[in-house]
Amino acid sequence: MREEVYSGSVERIEVMGTDDEDDFPWIEEDEYKELYKQMMIARKFDEKAFSLQRRGEISTYAPHKGQEAAQIGAMFALEEDDWVVPSFRETAAFIARGAPLDKIFQRWMGDANGQKNLSELNTLPVAIPVGTQNLHTAGLGMAMEKKDDENAVIGFTGDGSTSEGDFHEALNFAGVYSGHSIFFVQNNQYAISMPREKQTKSETIAQKAIAYGITGIQVDGNDLLAVIKAMEEALEKARNGEPVLIEAVTYRLEDHTTSDDSTRYRDEEEVEEWKEKDPLRKFKEYLKEHDIWDDELEEFEEKAKEKVDEAAQKAIDADEPEFDELFDYVYDEMPELLKQEKEQLKKEVDQ
Amino acid sequence: MTEKMNIVEAVNQAIHDEMEADENVIAYGEDVGEDGGVFRATKGLQDEFGEDRVFSSPLAESGIAGTAIGMSLYGFRPVIEMQFSGFSYLSFYQIKEHASRMRIRSRGDYTVPLTMRAPYGGGISALEHHQESPETFFSHSQGLHVVIPSTPQDTYSLLRKSIQMDDPVVFLEPKKIYRAFKEDVDTEKEVDLEEARIVQEGQDVTLVAWGAMVPVAEDAADEIDADVEIIDLRTIYPADFDTIYESVEKTGRAMVLHEAPKSVGFGAEIAARIQENEILKMEAPVERVTAPDVPYPLYTLEDFYMPNKDRAVKGLERVLNF
Ligand SMILES: Cc1ncc(C[n+]2csc(CCOP(=O)(O)OP(=O)(O)O)c2C)c(N)n1
């Protein structure tokens, strides 16, 4: 005898250009405008970071162009007491979270002081090793459940990172312990040069949730409103101890980082196709269609550029970290051994 | 208060007393809950503190360590167990690159007060991967404290202190001597993690050891006709080299005894530091008695692998007769 013992399903959410637009307006008009502004600042930040990299002010930069809707939409419904666990491409998310722009630049400029005081935003510093930070998302979510708190944590991760063991251990722990965790995968189609189809045999990334007994949702990641909708649903569950995996289908319009050349592994045509779906333009058209667009927004691009330029300059002008900071913060109290090494190095480097 | 305990009982008591003192202390790991861990180090804790604070976790070492980082960022003080140190490598990345770096990455804004315990070391005729001595790996991971006790009193005091630390601690327990002997443990006694213990004073040669090698050092010192000063390092990193320097200034001779393989073992670091700082006081090269650079063997060969009293005595003779 054979019988089906399990079957699961995954839903995809889209809003813009669908019947769901009937929901309009489901957030405040001001909020629509604020979201557009955040996206524009994020876009300008990317452009500025590129030029700073070319000028040698930044060593390596990981652009987020094309992923603004995914990141900013993901952050929109969060409350202050919710936590954020970023990966390395989440600059737009940091902007939405309210991290000072100059501090974000400062970190990209190689000074960890740009990551100081993030605890005020319940946001972790950037994690570079892909996938590993998902366990911190799971642990934070477990802790919230244990403390009977009603907040949640969103952790960002990429499509490539879903092949890492830590991603799977994280979903498993979150499921077992009713963690208040949302695992937000930005499926931007590539992990450096590795296309999503070769990364995993799964048809969707969202379906990976099913194996761990948690909800998986796919969302059009270039549709800001769809992302917000998915997050609202996910937050409601996560606050109740039901973890959620969201796959935001999007596209990285730029190279992987400033040291990458994406023309070696993807063709112009594909990039052009996705440019048509540019989330910033898509949202602008939406606002126009719904008469939210106004002169202030029209002029905001210039303003965003100014803001970003100012912040970049502030970061450039910021004091360089001191020699001592190489040793500070390694331990709560500096061990004797380290004090000795510090003194010795100080002499050697003539500080 | 004093009570007679062996090492594994001291582990249990220390976790118990910290859990009582601080409600944010939680303990988890494979089979840690109902079973009390495969060595029973957490026995009875779940009954007393409930499943919320003491629980068995899924079988995933990286998962245990990585979630403990998240939990500690949210105010908990997790005491996690790696079932055997030979499996701790699966958690190594989380400990080395995340737990140890969170403080500096955030400029002191976030700390990771977790304690990762693991039974370590050989001599118990166990299966493959059940007898490794990984202290060097963790000692090379800046930002951690790596602690190895060798007595019930030290186990109790060092573990309590480790759990109270705001920095991550890797606490390696010498399982060969888990139940070897009992001693009076003063539960009021506080220790400094950064201080080596002088096991016995002597004038002729300094013998540095840790974990299950400390009793071997004592036996060797008993047997040899020389006045041996024995130092139990206790904390492998950051090690208390000053106590070693002081001792070799007096004795002029030193030997290190450890059960990890020789190359790049922590004995190499000790020998190098003595050479850097005390060369003019030395009357012989620093001797190392260690395991060879081979994987821990299946147990019919382990007596050749593990340093024992006889090898320690021969090592001492070499350094004394140089
Ligand atoms: C553990 C680990 N292995 C390799 C790398 C090098 N690396 C950096 S980004 C990247 C690809 C990540 O792809 P994905 O998870 O899809 O994120 P995306 O870059 O697309 O945002 C790799 C392999 C890394 N940072 N961490």
XYZ file of C-alpha atoms and ligand atoms in Angstrom:
699
model
C 0.000 0.000 0.000
C 1.091 3.543 -0.657
C -0.526 6.697 0.497
C 0.498 10.279 0.536
C 1.740 11.209 4.001
C 2.615 14.766 3.292
C 2.152 17.448 0.714
C 2.974 21.081 1.104
C 2.485 24.240 -0.855
C 3.932 27.677 -1.207
C 2.090 30.847 -2.133
C 3.441 33.778 -4.086
C 2.387 37.327 -3.266
C 2.180 40.182 -5.762
C 0.331 43.456 -5.313
C 1.212 46.080 -7.900
C -0.569 45.565 -11.165
C -2.970 42.983 -9.735
C -6.504 42.986 -8.360
C -5.048 43.393 -4.912
C -4.636 47.018 -5.753
C -8.215 47.239 -4.595
C -6.653 47.347 -1.189
C -5.380 50.802 -2.027
C -4.676 52.739 0.069
C -3.743 50.307 2.837
C -1.013 52.386 4.325
C -0.961 56.126 4.963
C -0.192 58.453 2.086
C 2.789 59.793 4.019
C 4.109 56.302 4.374
C 4.017 55.741 0.623
C 6.035 58.907 0.237
C 8.485 57.975 2.969
C 9.062 54.604 1.348
C 9.830 56.233 -1.960
C 12.284 58.560 -0.268
C 14.068 55.696 1.435
C 14.367 53.888 -1.872
C 15.750 56.968 -3.540
C 18.315 57.541 -0.785
C 19.364 53.923 -1.012
C 19.765 54.239 -4.775
C 21.848 57.374 -4.419
C 23.929 55.749 -1.713
C 24.778 52.952 -4.114
C 25.818 55.385 -6.830
C 27.922 57.386 -4.410
C 29.582 54.309 -2.983
C 30.576 53.291 -6.495
C 32.220 56.596 -7.231
C 33.959 56.535 -3.860
C 35.255 53.080 -4.632
C 36.640 54.309 -7.941
C 38.295 57.208 -6.107
C 39.881 54.839 -3.626
C 37.875 55.965 -0.589
C 36.197 52.557 -0.369
C 38.087 49.338 -0.955
C 35.229 46.981 -1.873
C 31.533 47.693 -2.075
C 28.599 45.301 -2.477
C 25.833 47.123 -4.349
C 22.137 46.589 -3.654
C 20.756 48.277 -6.770
C 17.604 46.450 -7.808
C 17.010 45.095 -4.301
C 15.742 48.289 -2.673
C 12.115 47.151 -2.615
C 13.006 43.852 -1.005
C 15.112 45.432 1.724
C 13.080 48.520 2.437
C 9.791 46.650 2.213
C 11.122 44.071 4.648
C 11.928 46.742 7.199
C 8.745 48.764 6.894
C 6.445 46.843 9.194
C 9.019 46.333 11.924
C 8.642 47.962 15.310
C 11.505 49.461 17.262
C 11.743 46.472 19.558
C 12.051 44.050 16.661
C 15.563 42.943 15.797
C 17.453 42.952 12.530
C 20.256 40.585 11.523
C 21.833 41.811 8.306
C 24.119 40.151 5.827
C 26.614 42.231 3.820
C 24.388 43.600 1.046
C 21.771 45.158 3.349
C 22.711 48.802 3.028
C 19.186 49.757 1.999
C 17.857 47.915 5.032
C 20.235 49.851 7.284
C 18.968 53.065 5.742
C 15.363 52.056 6.367
C 16.260 51.147 9.934
C 17.475 54.680 10.510
C 21.198 54.037 10.769
C 23.069 57.302 10.132
C 24.203 57.431 6.504
C 27.680 58.658 7.381
C 28.125 55.701 9.726
C 27.164 53.288 6.970
C 29.730 54.914 4.692
C 32.293 54.827 7.470
C 31.984 51.065 7.766
C 32.326 50.611 4.017
C 35.413 52.806 4.296
C 36.953 50.200 6.555
C 36.288 51.691 9.962
C 34.278 49.494 12.327
C 33.291 52.614 14.275
C 30.551 52.886 11.666
C 29.004 49.902 13.439
C 29.086 51.428 16.885
C 25.873 51.818 18.888
C 23.798 49.622 16.612
C 22.229 48.145 19.726
C 20.161 51.321 19.941
C 18.523 50.110 16.743
C 18.357 46.453 17.835
C 20.384 45.747 14.752
C 23.451 43.531 14.516
C 26.602 44.535 12.706
C 27.104 43.242 9.177
C 28.029 39.559 8.888
C 30.270 38.720 5.953
C 30.346 34.907 6.146
C 27.297 33.883 4.154
C 24.570 31.909 5.865
C 26.173 31.750 9.303
C 24.221 34.711 10.631
C 20.951 32.803 10.212
C 21.771 31.016 13.456
C 21.922 34.349 15.244
C 18.484 35.101 13.839
C 17.294 31.751 15.153
C 18.912 32.306 18.562
C 17.430 35.775 18.947
C 14.035 34.367 18.010
C 14.410 31.556 20.535
C 15.351 34.084 23.195
C 12.245 36.176 22.472
C 10.052 33.119 22.861
C 11.781 32.188 26.139
C 11.318 35.680 27.538
C 7.660 35.716 26.490
C 8.278 38.885 24.485
C 5.996 39.785 21.639
C 8.592 41.037 19.218
C 10.297 39.374 16.285
C 13.616 39.246 14.461
C 14.239 39.459 10.747
C 17.432 37.986 9.384
C 18.615 38.623 5.852
C 20.316 36.013 3.752
C 21.016 35.373 0.064
C 19.931 32.596 -2.300
C 23.467 31.190 -2.350
C 23.607 31.083 1.432
C 20.677 28.673 1.516
C 23.123 25.940 0.537
C 25.109 26.449 3.739
C 24.506 24.022 6.598
C 23.972 26.861 9.042
C 20.925 28.024 7.079
C 19.314 24.626 7.568
C 20.335 24.333 11.207
C 18.808 27.763 11.760
C 15.447 26.847 10.214
C 15.465 23.648 12.224
C 16.205 25.338 15.561
C 13.680 28.096 14.871
C 11.021 25.512 14.081
C 11.748 23.311 17.087
C 11.842 26.212 19.536
C 9.003 28.338 18.146
C 11.486 31.094 17.471
C 10.194 34.552 16.628
C 12.350 34.486 13.512
C 11.758 35.602 9.958
C 14.366 34.360 7.515
C 14.291 36.757 4.612
C 16.022 35.379 1.539
C 16.779 37.836 -1.198
C 16.858 35.585 -4.201
C 18.726 37.948 -6.494
C 19.377 35.082 -8.919
C 23.132 34.844 -8.428
C 25.663 33.945 -5.782
C 28.616 35.723 -7.354
C 28.614 33.826 -10.686
C 26.495 30.871 -9.604
C 22.962 31.103 -10.981
C 20.104 30.158 -8.740
C 19.209 27.083 -10.895
C 22.591 25.540 -10.214
C 22.630 26.463 -6.551
C 19.795 24.145 -5.582
C 17.443 21.674 -7.181
C 14.478 23.139 -5.261
C 12.008 24.810 -7.539
C 11.570 27.646 -5.084
C 13.606 28.635 -2.083
C 10.456 29.256 -0.072
C 9.599 25.542 -0.185
C 12.669 24.756 1.896
C 10.611 25.953 4.871
C 8.268 23.009 4.509
C 10.913 20.484 5.527
C 11.321 22.312 8.821
C 7.655 22.629 9.596
C 7.531 26.373 9.152
C 5.734 28.619 6.702
C 7.353 29.517 3.397
C 6.165 32.451 1.311
C 7.405 33.637 -2.043
C 7.010 37.264 -2.915
C 7.789 39.482 -5.869
C 10.793 41.199 -4.380
C 10.634 44.095 -6.803
C 7.115 44.893 -5.705
C 7.520 46.992 -2.590
C 3.924 46.573 -1.525
C 3.964 42.811 -1.947
C 7.036 42.622 0.266
C 5.309 44.709 2.908
C 2.264 42.478 2.729
C 4.360 39.334 3.091
C 6.198 40.850 6.047
C 3.009 41.881 7.783
C 1.778 38.316 7.563
C 5.126 36.933 8.639
C 5.422 39.297 11.590
C 2.044 38.307 12.894
C 3.116 34.683 12.896
C 6.647 35.285 14.172
C 5.455 37.350 17.118
C 3.453 34.264 18.056
C 6.353 31.902 17.831
C 5.789 30.684 14.299
C 8.927 31.262 12.257
C 8.585 32.156 8.584
C 10.836 31.879 5.549
C 10.249 34.565 2.923
C 11.780 34.282 -0.506
C 11.863 37.659 -2.206
C 12.454 37.093 -5.902
C 14.528 39.969 -7.151
C 17.633 40.764 -9.168
C 21.025 42.254 -8.526
C 21.320 44.851 -11.285
C 25.000 45.503 -10.613
C 28.078 43.341 -10.209
C 28.403 41.175 -7.097
C 30.900 43.647 -5.669
C 33.142 46.296 -7.108
C 35.739 43.585 -7.741
C 33.396 41.458 -9.833
C 32.622 41.536 -13.554
C 29.158 40.120 -14.089
C 29.383 40.267 -17.902
C 31.423 37.077 -17.670
C 28.493 35.056 -16.412
C 25.282 36.761 -17.482
C 24.071 38.314 -20.686
C 22.966 41.808 -21.429
C 19.497 40.688 -22.457
C 18.726 39.219 -19.074
C 19.923 42.337 -17.280
C 17.814 44.518 -19.607
C 14.755 42.408 -18.847
C 15.178 42.980 -15.143
C 15.892 46.657 -15.602
C 12.325 46.868 -16.873
C 11.292 45.668 -13.424
C 13.465 48.175 -11.561
C 11.693 48.469 -8.205
C 12.297 52.196 -7.877
C 10.774 52.977 -11.237
C 7.957 50.533 -10.643
C 7.039 52.234 -7.380
C 7.287 55.700 -8.905
C 4.827 54.685 -11.616
C 2.542 53.238 -9.001
C 2.562 56.473 -7.007
C 1.796 58.432 -10.159
C -1.067 56.129 -11.063
C -2.533 56.635 -7.623
C -2.024 60.383 -7.505
C 0.407 60.313 -4.663
C 3.215 61.701 -6.734
C 3.917 65.371 -6.116
C 6.537 68.059 -6.620
C 8.281 67.233 -3.410
C 8.885 63.679 -4.595
C 9.833 64.949 -8.039
C 12.519 67.080 -6.454
C 13.587 64.493 -3.936
C 16.165 62.844 -6.163
C 18.309 65.962 -5.979
C 17.790 66.196 -2.246
C 18.697 62.553 -1.737
C 21.876 63.076 -3.662
C 22.776 66.044 -1.477
C 22.060 64.106 1.707
C 24.178 61.204 0.554
C 27.019 63.476 -0.592
C 27.039 65.228 2.747
C 27.090 61.961 4.643
C 29.908 60.627 2.475
C 31.925 63.770 3.124
C 31.292 63.476 6.830
C 32.563 59.910 6.737
C 35.638 60.957 4.759
C 36.319 63.732 7.259
C 35.776 61.501 10.278
C 38.825 60.809 12.394
C 40.716 57.688 11.513
C 40.557 55.024 14.208
C 43.483 55.112 16.611
C 46.184 52.502 17.066
C 44.687 51.584 20.440
C 41.441 50.556 18.804
C 43.214 47.618 17.230
C 43.334 46.149 20.733
C 40.304 47.684 22.360
C 37.077 45.719 22.278
C 38.698 42.306 21.842
C 37.993 41.473 25.487
C 35.862 43.007 28.169
C 39.049 43.532 30.155
C 42.286 43.444 28.239
C 44.324 40.403 29.305
C 47.852 41.027 30.580
C 49.212 39.116 27.616
C 47.491 41.405 25.169
C 48.630 44.501 27.042
C 52.199 43.309 26.617
C 51.720 42.622 22.917
C 50.153 46.024 22.493
C 53.100 47.771 24.111
C 55.533 45.823 21.995
C 53.700 46.515 18.738
C 53.364 50.150 19.695
C 57.139 50.412 19.835
C 57.574 48.493 16.613
C 55.156 50.634 14.632
C 56.347 53.764 16.353
C 53.086 54.948 17.802
C 30.631 25.882 52.181
C 32.725 22.824 51.340
C 31.599 19.584 49.819
C 33.441 16.577 48.436
C 33.147 16.342 44.665
C 34.842 14.869 41.667
C 35.352 16.936 38.510
C 32.118 16.054 36.769
C 30.167 16.742 39.954
C 31.920 20.078 40.204
C 30.795 20.909 36.662
C 27.258 20.071 37.639
C 27.403 22.057 40.862
C 28.917 25.102 39.171
C 26.206 25.243 36.503
C 23.599 24.639 39.170
C 24.852 27.450 41.378
C 25.133 29.904 38.478
C 21.617 29.030 37.360
C 20.413 29.708 40.853
C 22.280 33.007 40.998
C 21.231 34.317 37.587
C 17.972 33.467 35.866
C 19.492 34.274 32.496
C 21.826 31.293 32.697
C 20.502 28.491 30.516
C 22.059 25.173 29.568
C 21.569 23.184 26.403
C 23.181 20.778 24.007
C 22.751 17.245 22.741
C 21.078 15.022 25.385
C 21.701 17.658 28.047
C 18.123 17.684 29.368
C 16.470 14.418 30.477
C 19.686 12.461 30.162
C 21.913 15.006 31.862
C 24.431 14.699 29.033
C 26.338 11.558 28.113
C 28.680 12.153 31.054
C 25.811 13.270 33.329
C 27.416 16.664 33.766
C 23.996 18.342 33.675
C 22.204 15.599 35.609
C 19.202 16.779 37.590
C 19.371 20.354 36.343
C 16.311 20.042 34.155
C 14.307 18.641 37.069
C 15.281 21.587 39.170
C 15.205 24.453 36.691
C 12.685 23.254 34.156
C 12.746 22.527 30.467
C 12.788 26.174 29.644
C 16.243 26.629 31.085
C 17.818 23.201 30.614
C 17.072 21.354 27.427
C 18.261 18.852 24.890
C 18.806 20.470 21.535
C 18.754 19.149 17.983
C 21.890 17.350 16.924
C 23.754 20.193 15.290
C 26.951 21.624 16.756
C 27.050 24.757 14.650
C 23.384 25.259 15.422
C 23.986 24.993 19.144
C 26.851 27.467 19.104
C 25.252 29.877 16.619
C 21.900 30.029 18.378
C 23.731 30.527 21.668
C 25.293 33.624 20.139
C 21.825 34.914 19.264
C 20.508 34.036 22.714
C 23.397 35.774 24.417
C 22.822 38.900 22.337
C 19.340 38.952 23.805
C 20.421 38.780 27.431
C 20.885 35.089 28.138
C 24.069 33.434 29.373
C 24.013 30.123 27.578
C 26.152 27.267 28.853
C 26.250 24.952 25.890
C 27.660 21.469 25.724
C 29.533 19.909 22.846
C 29.053 16.217 23.434
C 32.731 15.543 22.669
C 35.453 17.983 21.748
C 36.114 16.034 18.544
C 32.733 17.225 17.306
C 33.254 20.821 18.360
C 34.899 21.495 15.006
C 31.433 21.661 13.501
C 30.815 24.635 15.766
C 34.284 26.055 15.326
C 33.304 28.651 12.769
C 30.550 30.107 14.938
C 32.864 30.272 17.931
C 35.938 31.512 16.150
C 34.500 33.976 13.660
C 31.318 35.110 15.363
C 31.362 34.622 19.130
C 34.928 35.863 19.396
C 34.442 38.848 17.104
C 31.038 40.254 17.975
C 32.506 42.612 20.535
C 35.118 44.125 18.271
C 32.846 44.120 15.233
C 30.391 46.270 17.169
C 33.072 48.330 18.950
C 32.106 46.924 22.325
C 28.419 47.495 21.753
C 27.441 43.817 21.764
C 28.979 41.059 23.831
C 28.596 37.307 23.671
C 28.681 35.874 27.200
C 28.433 32.224 26.255
C 30.332 29.310 27.734
C 30.947 26.336 25.512
C 31.821 23.211 27.499
C 33.270 20.084 25.999
C 34.720 16.929 27.481
C 38.151 16.627 25.880
C 41.226 14.486 25.760
C 42.095 10.840 25.589
C 42.916 7.852 27.687
C 39.426 6.406 27.992
C 39.530 3.894 25.122
C 36.656 5.574 23.345
C 35.616 5.561 19.695
C 37.300 7.528 16.941
C 36.828 11.316 17.281
C 36.023 10.976 20.989
C 39.454 11.764 22.430
C 40.824 14.882 20.788
C 42.632 17.810 22.421
C 41.640 20.893 20.432
C 42.920 23.594 22.783
C 45.347 24.996 20.233
C 42.610 25.694 17.683
C 40.590 27.713 20.140
C 43.670 29.405 21.573
C 44.475 30.681 18.118
C 41.025 32.308 17.978
C 41.510 35.786 19.340
C 38.756 37.041 21.617
C 38.085 33.783 23.434
C 39.128 32.475 26.798
C 40.183 28.850 26.698
C 40.052 27.224 30.096
C 41.031 23.715 31.206
C 40.658 22.709 34.858
C 42.439 19.764 36.428
C 40.897 19.543 39.893
C 37.347 19.581 41.254
C 37.959 22.871 43.061
C 39.307 24.530 39.930
C 36.533 23.055 37.829
C 33.948 24.541 40.120
C 35.546 27.954 40.549
C 36.759 28.363 36.962
C 33.442 27.305 35.470
C 31.443 29.683 37.641
C 33.802 32.477 36.693
C 33.556 31.506 33.003
C 29.778 31.706 33.066
C 29.962 35.133 34.699
C 32.347 36.484 32.065
C 30.950 38.803 29.427
C 33.296 37.253 26.873
C 32.907 33.838 25.260
C 34.695 31.010 27.024
C 35.630 27.584 25.709
C 35.754 25.322 28.738
C 37.464 22.012 28.052
C 36.929 19.299 30.646
C 39.502 16.508 31.011
C 37.141 13.575 30.840
C 39.808 10.994 31.720
C 39.855 12.395 35.247
C 36.152 13.307 35.432
C 35.688 10.756 38.206
C 39.293 9.976 39.127
C 39.244 11.534 42.581
C 37.186 13.645 44.939
C 38.317 16.590 46.956
C 36.805 19.228 49.176
C 35.420 22.021 47.056
C 34.939 25.377 48.676
C 31.992 26.908 46.862
C 32.900 30.378 48.112
C 36.316 30.319 46.503
C 36.715 32.705 43.592
C 39.472 32.481 41.034
C 40.971 34.675 38.377
C 40.884 32.974 34.976
C 44.162 34.541 34.075
C 46.207 33.004 36.864
C 48.113 29.747 36.574
C 48.178 27.459 39.609
C 51.400 26.354 41.219
C 50.691 22.734 42.034
C 53.922 22.243 43.915
C 57.006 24.346 44.345
C 60.476 23.178 43.369
C 63.972 24.400 42.618
C 65.319 22.162 39.858
C 62.955 22.233 36.919
C 59.632 23.823 35.908
C 57.022 21.420 34.573
C 54.008 23.002 32.860
C 50.905 20.890 32.237
C 47.125 21.135 32.117
C 44.034 18.969 32.284
C 44.575 15.242 32.668
C 48.333 15.729 32.344
C 48.546 17.429 35.729
C 48.223 14.176 37.720
C 50.727 12.599 35.310
C 53.107 15.467 36.068
C 52.627 14.922 39.778
C 53.337 11.199 39.495
C 56.450 11.868 37.444
C 57.664 14.456 39.941
C 57.165 11.928 42.751
C 59.209 9.362 40.979
C 62.169 11.425 39.891
C 64.962 12.379 42.214
C 64.683 16.119 41.663
C 62.801 19.086 43.034
C 60.114 19.749 40.400
C 57.976 22.868 40.313
C 54.655 22.019 38.659
C 52.509 24.701 37.059
C 48.948 23.951 36.036
C 48.287 26.487 33.303
C 44.484 26.421 33.825
C 43.822 29.031 31.173
C 45.452 28.186 27.867
C 44.577 31.554 26.402
C 45.253 34.192 27.589
C 47.954 32.207 29.367
C 49.740 33.369 32.472
C 53.272 33.351 31.104
C 54.510 35.551 33.933
C 54.139 32.706 36.417
C 56.113 30.471 34.058
C 58.856 33.111 33.630
C 59.126 33.563 37.362
C 59.492 29.859 37.840
C 62.128 29.325 35.160
C 64.109 32.263 36.489
C 64.442 30.162 39.618
C 64.900 26.713 38.050
C 66.605 27.509 34.741
C 64.956 24.473 33.174
C 61.491 23.784 31.787
C 59.393 21.040 30.341
C 55.884 21.154 28.901
C 53.635 18.116 29.079
C 50.494 17.987 26.955
C 48.385 15.401 25.199
C 47.749 17.346 21.998
C 50.107 16.607 19.093
C 53.505 18.252 19.219
C 53.623 20.487 16.129
C 51.983 23.830 16.818
C 50.701 22.457 20.105
C 50.481 25.006 22.900
C 53.782 23.672 24.245
C 55.462 25.228 21.223
C 54.114 28.612 22.238
C 55.350 28.165 25.787
C 58.809 27.102 24.617
C 59.007 30.051 22.243
C 57.960 32.570 24.859
C 60.434 31.203 27.413
C 63.126 31.473 24.762
C 62.135 35.072 23.929
C 62.045 36.241 27.508
C 64.327 34.065 29.587
C 67.032 32.716 27.333
C 69.849 34.061 29.480
C 68.425 32.335 32.553
C 68.067 28.973 30.848
C 70.450 26.094 31.343
C 68.782 23.741 28.887
C 66.414 23.910 25.928
C 62.738 23.626 26.794
C 61.676 19.999 26.605
C 58.295 18.957 25.229
C 56.578 15.677 26.013
C 53.447 15.446 23.891
C 51.445 13.200 21.629
C 52.974 12.618 18.190
C 51.679 14.350 15.043
C 49.294 11.561 14.139
C 45.524 11.327 14.430
C 44.340 9.960 17.737
C 44.522 6.184 17.188
C 41.946 3.513 17.840
C 42.440 2.478 21.410
C 44.742 -0.529 21.125
C 47.470 2.002 20.326
C 46.476 4.794 22.619
C 48.977 3.933 25.328
C 51.750 4.773 22.893
C 50.040 7.994 21.912
C 49.186 9.483 25.281
C 52.094 10.828 27.313
C 52.368 8.884 30.577
C 54.402 9.008 33.742
C 57.365 7.109 32.264
C 57.658 9.390 29.269
C 57.318 12.397 31.536
C 60.108 11.088 33.781
C 62.371 10.514 30.774
C 61.637 14.017 29.551
C 62.520 15.454 32.940
C 65.744 13.447 32.960
C 66.686 14.859 29.552
C 66.150 18.411 30.626
C 67.898 17.892 33.979
C 70.914 16.140 32.469
C 71.384 18.445 29.509
C 30.986 31.201 4.276
C 31.354 32.019 3.082
N 31.813 31.417 1.965
C 32.157 32.156 0.888
C 32.058 33.526 0.928
C 32.443 34.363 -0.283
N 31.210 34.928 -0.848
C 30.830 36.192 -0.585
S 29.345 36.551 -1.207
C 29.171 35.021 -1.894
C 27.924 34.680 -2.645
C 26.723 34.879 -1.799
O 25.589 34.665 -2.547
P 24.146 34.906 -1.963
O 23.999 34.196 -0.666
O 23.176 34.561 -3.010
O 24.110 36.455 -1.646
P 24.266 37.664 -2.669
O 25.733 37.898 -2.854
O 23.591 37.273 -3.915
O 23.631 38.825 -2.000
C 30.285 34.254 -1.617
C 30.476 32.859 -2.093
C 31.572 34.116 2.112
N 31.445 35.428 2.252
N 31.233 33.348 3.161
